[in-house]
Amino acid sequence: MGLKRNNELKGIEKVAVFLITLGPEVSSQMLKRFSDNEIERITMEIANTTAVSGEKVDTVLDEFLLLSEARQYMVDGGMNYAKDILERTLGTQKAGTIIKKLKDSSQIKPFNFVRDVDPKQLSNIVKQEHPQTIALILSYLQPEQSAIVLSELDLDVQPDIARRMALMERTSPEVLKEVEKVLESRLSSVMFQDFTAAGGIPSLVNILNRVDRSTEKHILEELEKHDEELAEEIRMRMFVFEDIVTLEDSAIQRVLREVDTKDLALALKGVDSDVSERILMNVSTRAAEMIREDIEYMGPVKLKDVEEAQQRTVAVIRQLDEAGEIALVRGGEGAMIA
């Protein structure tokens, strides 16, 4: 499929055409990934677009497919492989344009070259590095891989690495290059990267949600000794209200026995239907009807009140987990009730 000339379309116009083509249901989900300013610009462009020609749709979809294929080539064999395939398929000029867009899109993440390395082997490679270096590397890997690496490291360094990950913000390209050079010398891989953000509490939470219970408990207890507020914030983020759908029905029923009905109705205000229905199917038919009526007649409520009700429910879940009455999903295992 060839890339058509598209000089008349600006980037924002391409996005608008693409979202219009996808339809409202899919587009609404994709818009959530943009910043508030970008959403405003995109929706304004969509609002000002009265009609889209078939030629424009074909042009935008062609470009999207080519970029998707190029990214897959990159995943399969790295940037050089992607460049070679595209040049053979499209010619040097078009291939160069697509490769540039790939680099500019910041989709090429640092440390891609170690993502296929066995986590236990990787832990042996990085364990001699400074905790800040290890924290940087783990922040860029997939959470499942980082969880295994973190679990394999010495117990006395795990909390320090976790703390450094939670407090990490942005890392300059120069530092990334230095760290990558060390690993590249051992793994003989090539990498491209841009100035990107990694680490932080969300990154650490993703990893801790996948380590075994003892590793998680050890890290959080040690973190709490040095920074109680940080440890508590991490605990609160490790299991959000919507994650209740990951529990088995028996576990959900155990949780609901400890949650006030009015509080539950407030917590369910505005959540996705699959979440609310999964919860309501675990109470009696009469109770479910009453909760639905409470939600319907509740009227507008403050987001802060809803979030606080959800946090109280999450607190119950965490307490039951700590008591061993239910088990949250960890390391790919399903939740169970004791």
JSON list of N, CA, C and O in Angstrom, two decimals, residues 53-79:
[
{"chain": "A", "resi": 53, "resn": "SER", "atom": "N", "xyz": [-13.59, 13.68, 2.59]},
{"chain": "A", "resi": 53, "resn": "SER", "atom": "CA", "xyz": [-13.62, 12.95, 1.33]},
{"chain": "A", "resi": 53, "resn": "SER", "atom": "C", "xyz": [-13.00, 11.57, 1.50]},
{"chain": "A", "resi": 53, "resn": "SER", "atom": "O", "xyz": [-12.17, 11.35, 2.39]},
{"chain": "A", "resi": 54, "resn": "GLY", "atom": "N", "xyz": [-13.41, 10.66, 0.63]},
{"chain": "A", "resi": 54, "resn": "GLY", "atom": "CA", "xyz": [-12.85, 9.32, 0.67]},
{"chain": "A", "resi": 54, "resn": "GLY", "atom": "C", "xyz": [-11.35, 9.32, 0.43]},
{"chain": "A", "resi": 54, "resn": "GLY", "atom": "O", "xyz": [-10.62, 8.52, 0.99]},
{"chain": "A", "resi": 55, "resn": "GLU", "atom": "N", "xyz": [-10.88, 10.27, -0.40]},
{"chain": "A", "resi": 55, "resn": "GLU", "atom": "CA", "xyz": [-9.46, 10.35, -0.69]},
{"chain": "A", "resi": 55, "resn": "GLU", "atom": "C", "xyz": [-8.66, 10.73, 0.56]},
{"chain": "A", "resi": 55, "resn": "GLU", "atom": "O", "xyz": [-7.59, 10.16, 0.82]},
{"chain": "A", "resi": 56, "resn": "LYS", "atom": "N", "xyz": [-9.19, 11.67, 1.35]},
{"chain": "A", "resi": 56, "resn": "LYS", "atom": "CA", "xyz": [-8.51, 12.06, 2.58]},
{"chain": "A", "resi": 56, "resn": "LYS", "atom": "C", "xyz": [-8.47, 10.90, 3.57]},
{"chain": "A", "resi": 56, "resn": "LYS", "atom": "O", "xyz": [-7.45, 10.66, 4.23]},
{"chain": "A", "resi": 57, "resn": "VAL", "atom": "N", "xyz": [-9.58, 10.18, 3.69]},
{"chain": "A", "resi": 57, "resn": "VAL", "atom": "CA", "xyz": [-9.62, 9.04, 4.59]},
{"chain": "A", "resi": 57, "resn": "VAL", "atom": "C", "xyz": [-8.58, 8.01, 4.18]},
{"chain": "A", "resi": 57, "resn": "VAL", "atom": "O", "xyz": [-7.81, 7.50, 5.01]},
{"chain": "A", "resi": 58, "resn": "ASP", "atom": "N", "xyz": [-8.52, 7.69, 2.87]},
{"chain": "A", "resi": 58, "resn": "ASP", "atom": "CA", "xyz": [-7.55, 6.71, 2.38]},
{"chain": "A", "resi": 58, "resn": "ASP", "atom": "C", "xyz": [-6.12, 7.16, 2.66]},
{"chain": "A", "resi": 58, "resn": "ASP", "atom": "O", "xyz": [-5.27, 6.36, 3.06]},
{"chain": "A", "resi": 59, "resn": "THR", "atom": "N", "xyz": [-5.86, 8.46, 2.45]},
{"chain": "A", "resi": 59, "resn": "THR", "atom": "CA", "xyz": [-4.52, 8.99, 2.64]},
{"chain": "A", "resi": 59, "resn": "THR", "atom": "C", "xyz": [-4.07, 8.87, 4.10]},
{"chain": "A", "resi": 59, "resn": "THR", "atom": "O", "xyz": [-2.96, 8.42, 4.40]},
{"chain": "A", "resi": 60, "resn": "VAL", "atom": "N", "xyz": [-4.96, 9.27, 5.02]},
{"chain": "A", "resi": 60, "resn": "VAL", "atom": "CA", "xyz": [-4.63, 9.22, 6.44]},
{"chain": "A", "resi": 60, "resn": "VAL", "atom": "C", "xyz": [-4.47, 7.78, 6.92]},
{"chain": "A", "resi": 60, "resn": "VAL", "atom": "O", "xyz": [-3.54, 7.45, 7.66]},
{"chain": "A", "resi": 61, "resn": "LEU", "atom": "N", "xyz": [-5.37, 6.89, 6.48]},
{"chain": "A", "resi": 61, "resn": "LEU", "atom": "CA", "xyz": [-5.27, 5.49, 6.89]},
{"chain": "A", "resi": 61, "resn": "LEU", "atom": "C", "xyz": [-4.03, 4.82, 6.33]},
{"chain": "A", "resi": 61, "resn": "LEU", "atom": "O", "xyz": [-3.40, 3.99, 7.00]},
{"chain": "A", "resi": 62, "resn": "ASP", "atom": "N", "xyz": [-3.66, 5.19, 5.07]},
{"chain": "A", "resi": 62, "resn": "ASP", "atom": "CA", "xyz": [-2.43, 4.64, 4.48]},
{"chain": "A", "resi": 62, "resn": "ASP", "atom": "C", "xyz": [-1.23, 5.00, 5.34]},
{"chain": "A", "resi": 62, "resn": "ASP", "atom": "O", "xyz": [-0.38, 4.17, 5.64]},
{"chain": "A", "resi": 63, "resn": "GLU", "atom": "N", "xyz": [-1.17, 6.27, 5.75]},
{"chain": "A", "resi": 63, "resn": "GLU", "atom": "CA", "xyz": [-0.03, 6.73, 6.54]},
{"chain": "A", "resi": 63, "resn": "GLU", "atom": "C", "xyz": [-0.01, 6.04, 7.91]},
{"chain": "A", "resi": 63, "resn": "GLU", "atom": "O", "xyz": [1.04, 5.65, 8.40]},
{"chain": "A", "resi": 64, "resn": "PHE", "atom": "N", "xyz": [-1.18, 5.90, 8.51]},
{"chain": "A", "resi": 64, "resn": "PHE", "atom": "CA", "xyz": [-1.26, 5.24, 9.81]},
{"chain": "A", "resi": 64, "resn": "PHE", "atom": "C", "xyz": [-0.78, 3.79, 9.71]},
{"chain": "A", "resi": 64, "resn": "PHE", "atom": "O", "xyz": [-0.02, 3.32, 10.56]},
{"chain": "A", "resi": 65, "resn": "LEU", "atom": "N", "xyz": [-1.22, 3.08, 8.67]},
{"chain": "A", "resi": 65, "resn": "LEU", "atom": "CA", "xyz": [-0.83, 1.68, 8.51]},
{"chain": "A", "resi": 65, "resn": "LEU", "atom": "C", "xyz": [0.68, 1.55, 8.29]},
{"chain": "A", "resi": 65, "resn": "LEU", "atom": "O", "xyz": [1.32, 0.65, 8.82]},
{"chain": "A", "resi": 66, "resn": "LEU", "atom": "N", "xyz": [1.23, 2.48, 7.51]},
{"chain": "A", "resi": 66, "resn": "LEU", "atom": "CA", "xyz": [2.66, 2.43, 7.26]},
{"chain": "A", "resi": 66, "resn": "LEU", "atom": "C", "xyz": [3.46, 2.66, 8.54]},
{"chain": "A", "resi": 66, "resn": "LEU", "atom": "O", "xyz": [4.46, 2.00, 8.81]},
{"chain": "A", "resi": 67, "resn": "LEU", "atom": "N", "xyz": [3.02, 3.63, 9.34]},
{"chain": "A", "resi": 67, "resn": "LEU", "atom": "CA", "xyz": [3.70, 3.89, 10.60]},
{"chain": "A", "resi": 67, "resn": "LEU", "atom": "C", "xyz": [3.59, 2.70, 11.55]},
{"chain": "A", "resi": 67, "resn": "LEU", "atom": "O", "xyz": [4.54, 2.35, 12.25]},
{"chain": "A", "resi": 68, "resn": "SER", "atom": "N", "xyz": [2.42, 2.07, 11.55]},
{"chain": "A", "resi": 68, "resn": "SER", "atom": "CA", "xyz": [2.22, 0.89, 12.41]},
{"chain": "A", "resi": 68, "resn": "SER", "atom": "C", "xyz": [3.13, -0.25, 11.97]},
{"chain": "A", "resi": 68, "resn": "SER", "atom": "O", "xyz": [3.74, -0.93, 12.80]},
{"chain": "A", "resi": 69, "resn": "GLU", "atom": "N", "xyz": [3.22, -0.46, 10.64]},
{"chain": "A", "resi": 69, "resn": "GLU", "atom": "CA", "xyz": [4.09, -1.51, 10.13]},
{"chain": "A", "resi": 69, "resn": "GLU", "atom": "C", "xyz": [5.55, -1.22, 10.47]},
{"chain": "A", "resi": 69, "resn": "GLU", "atom": "O", "xyz": [6.31, -2.11, 10.85]},
{"chain": "A", "resi": 70, "resn": "ALA", "atom": "N", "xyz": [5.93, 0.07, 10.35]},
{"chain": "A", "resi": 70, "resn": "ALA", "atom": "CA", "xyz": [7.31, 0.44, 10.64]},
{"chain": "A", "resi": 70, "resn": "ALA", "atom": "C", "xyz": [7.65, 0.19, 12.10]},
{"chain": "A", "resi": 70, "resn": "ALA", "atom": "O", "xyz": [8.74, -0.29, 12.43]},
{"chain": "A", "resi": 71, "resn": "ARG", "atom": "N", "xyz": [6.71, 0.52, 13.00]},
{"chain": "A", "resi": 71, "resn": "ARG", "atom": "CA", "xyz": [6.96, 0.27, 14.43]},
{"chain": "A", "resi": 71, "resn": "ARG", "atom": "C", "xyz": [7.09, -1.22, 14.70]},
{"chain": "A", "resi": 71, "resn": "ARG", "atom": "O", "xyz": [7.89, -1.64, 15.54]},
{"chain": "A", "resi": 72, "resn": "GLN", "atom": "N", "xyz": [6.30, -2.03, 14.00]},
{"chain": "A", "resi": 72, "resn": "GLN", "atom": "CA", "xyz": [6.40, -3.48, 14.19]},
{"chain": "A", "resi": 72, "resn": "GLN", "atom": "C", "xyz": [7.75, -3.99, 13.70]},
{"chain": "A", "resi": 72, "resn": "GLN", "atom": "O", "xyz": [8.36, -4.86, 14.31]},
{"chain": "A", "resi": 73, "resn": "TYR", "atom": "N", "xyz": [8.21, -3.45, 12.55]},
{"chain": "A", "resi": 73, "resn": "TYR", "atom": "CA", "xyz": [9.53, -3.82, 12.07]},
{"chain": "A", "resi": 73, "resn": "TYR", "atom": "C", "xyz": [10.59, -3.50, 13.12]},
{"chain": "A", "resi": 73, "resn": "TYR", "atom": "O", "xyz": [11.52, -4.25, 13.34]},
{"chain": "A", "resi": 74, "resn": "MET", "atom": "N", "xyz": [10.43, -2.33, 13.74]},
{"chain": "A", "resi": 74, "resn": "MET", "atom": "CA", "xyz": [11.38, -1.89, 14.76]},
{"chain": "A", "resi": 74, "resn": "MET", "atom": "C", "xyz": [11.39, -2.86, 15.94]},
{"chain": "A", "resi": 74, "resn": "MET", "atom": "O", "xyz": [12.45, -3.22, 16.46]},
{"chain": "A", "resi": 75, "resn": "VAL", "atom": "N", "xyz": [10.18, -3.25, 16.37]},
{"chain": "A", "resi": 75, "resn": "VAL", "atom": "CA", "xyz": [10.07, -4.20, 17.48]},
{"chain": "A", "resi": 75, "resn": "VAL", "atom": "C", "xyz": [10.70, -5.53, 17.12]},
{"chain": "A", "resi": 75, "resn": "VAL", "atom": "O", "xyz": [11.39, -6.16, 17.93]},
{"chain": "A", "resi": 76, "resn": "ASP", "atom": "N", "xyz": [10.48, -5.97, 15.86]},
{"chain": "A", "resi": 76, "resn": "ASP", "atom": "CA", "xyz": [11.00, -7.27, 15.43]},
{"chain": "A", "resi": 76, "resn": "ASP", "atom": "C", "xyz": [12.52, -7.29, 15.32]},
{"chain": "A", "resi": 76, "resn": "ASP", "atom": "O", "xyz": [13.17, -8.27, 15.66]},
{"chain": "A", "resi": 77, "resn": "GLY", "atom": "N", "xyz": [13.10, -6.19, 14.83]},
{"chain": "A", "resi": 77, "resn": "GLY", "atom": "CA", "xyz": [14.53, -6.25, 14.59]},
{"chain": "A", "resi": 77, "resn": "GLY", "atom": "C", "xyz": [15.30, -4.97, 14.81]},
{"chain": "A", "resi": 77, "resn": "GLY", "atom": "O", "xyz": [16.43, -4.86, 14.35]},
{"chain": "A", "resi": 78, "resn": "GLY", "atom": "N", "xyz": [14.70, -3.98, 15.46]},
{"chain": "A", "resi": 78, "resn": "GLY", "atom": "CA", "xyz": [15.41, -2.74, 15.72]},
{"chain": "A", "resi": 78, "resn": "GLY", "atom": "C", "xyz": [15.25, -1.73, 14.59]},
{"chain": "A", "resi": 78, "resn": "GLY", "atom": "O", "xyz": [14.69, -2.02, 13.53]},
{"chain": "A", "resi": 79, "resn": "MET", "atom": "N", "xyz": [15.78, -0.53, 14.81]},
{"chain": "A", "resi": 79, "resn": "MET", "atom": "CA", "xyz": [15.61, 0.55, 13.86]},
{"chain": "A", "resi": 79, "resn": "MET", "atom": "C", "xyz": [16.29, 0.26, 12.52]},
{"chain": "A", "resi": 79, "resn": "MET", "atom": "O", "xyz": [15.74, 0.56, 11.45]}
]
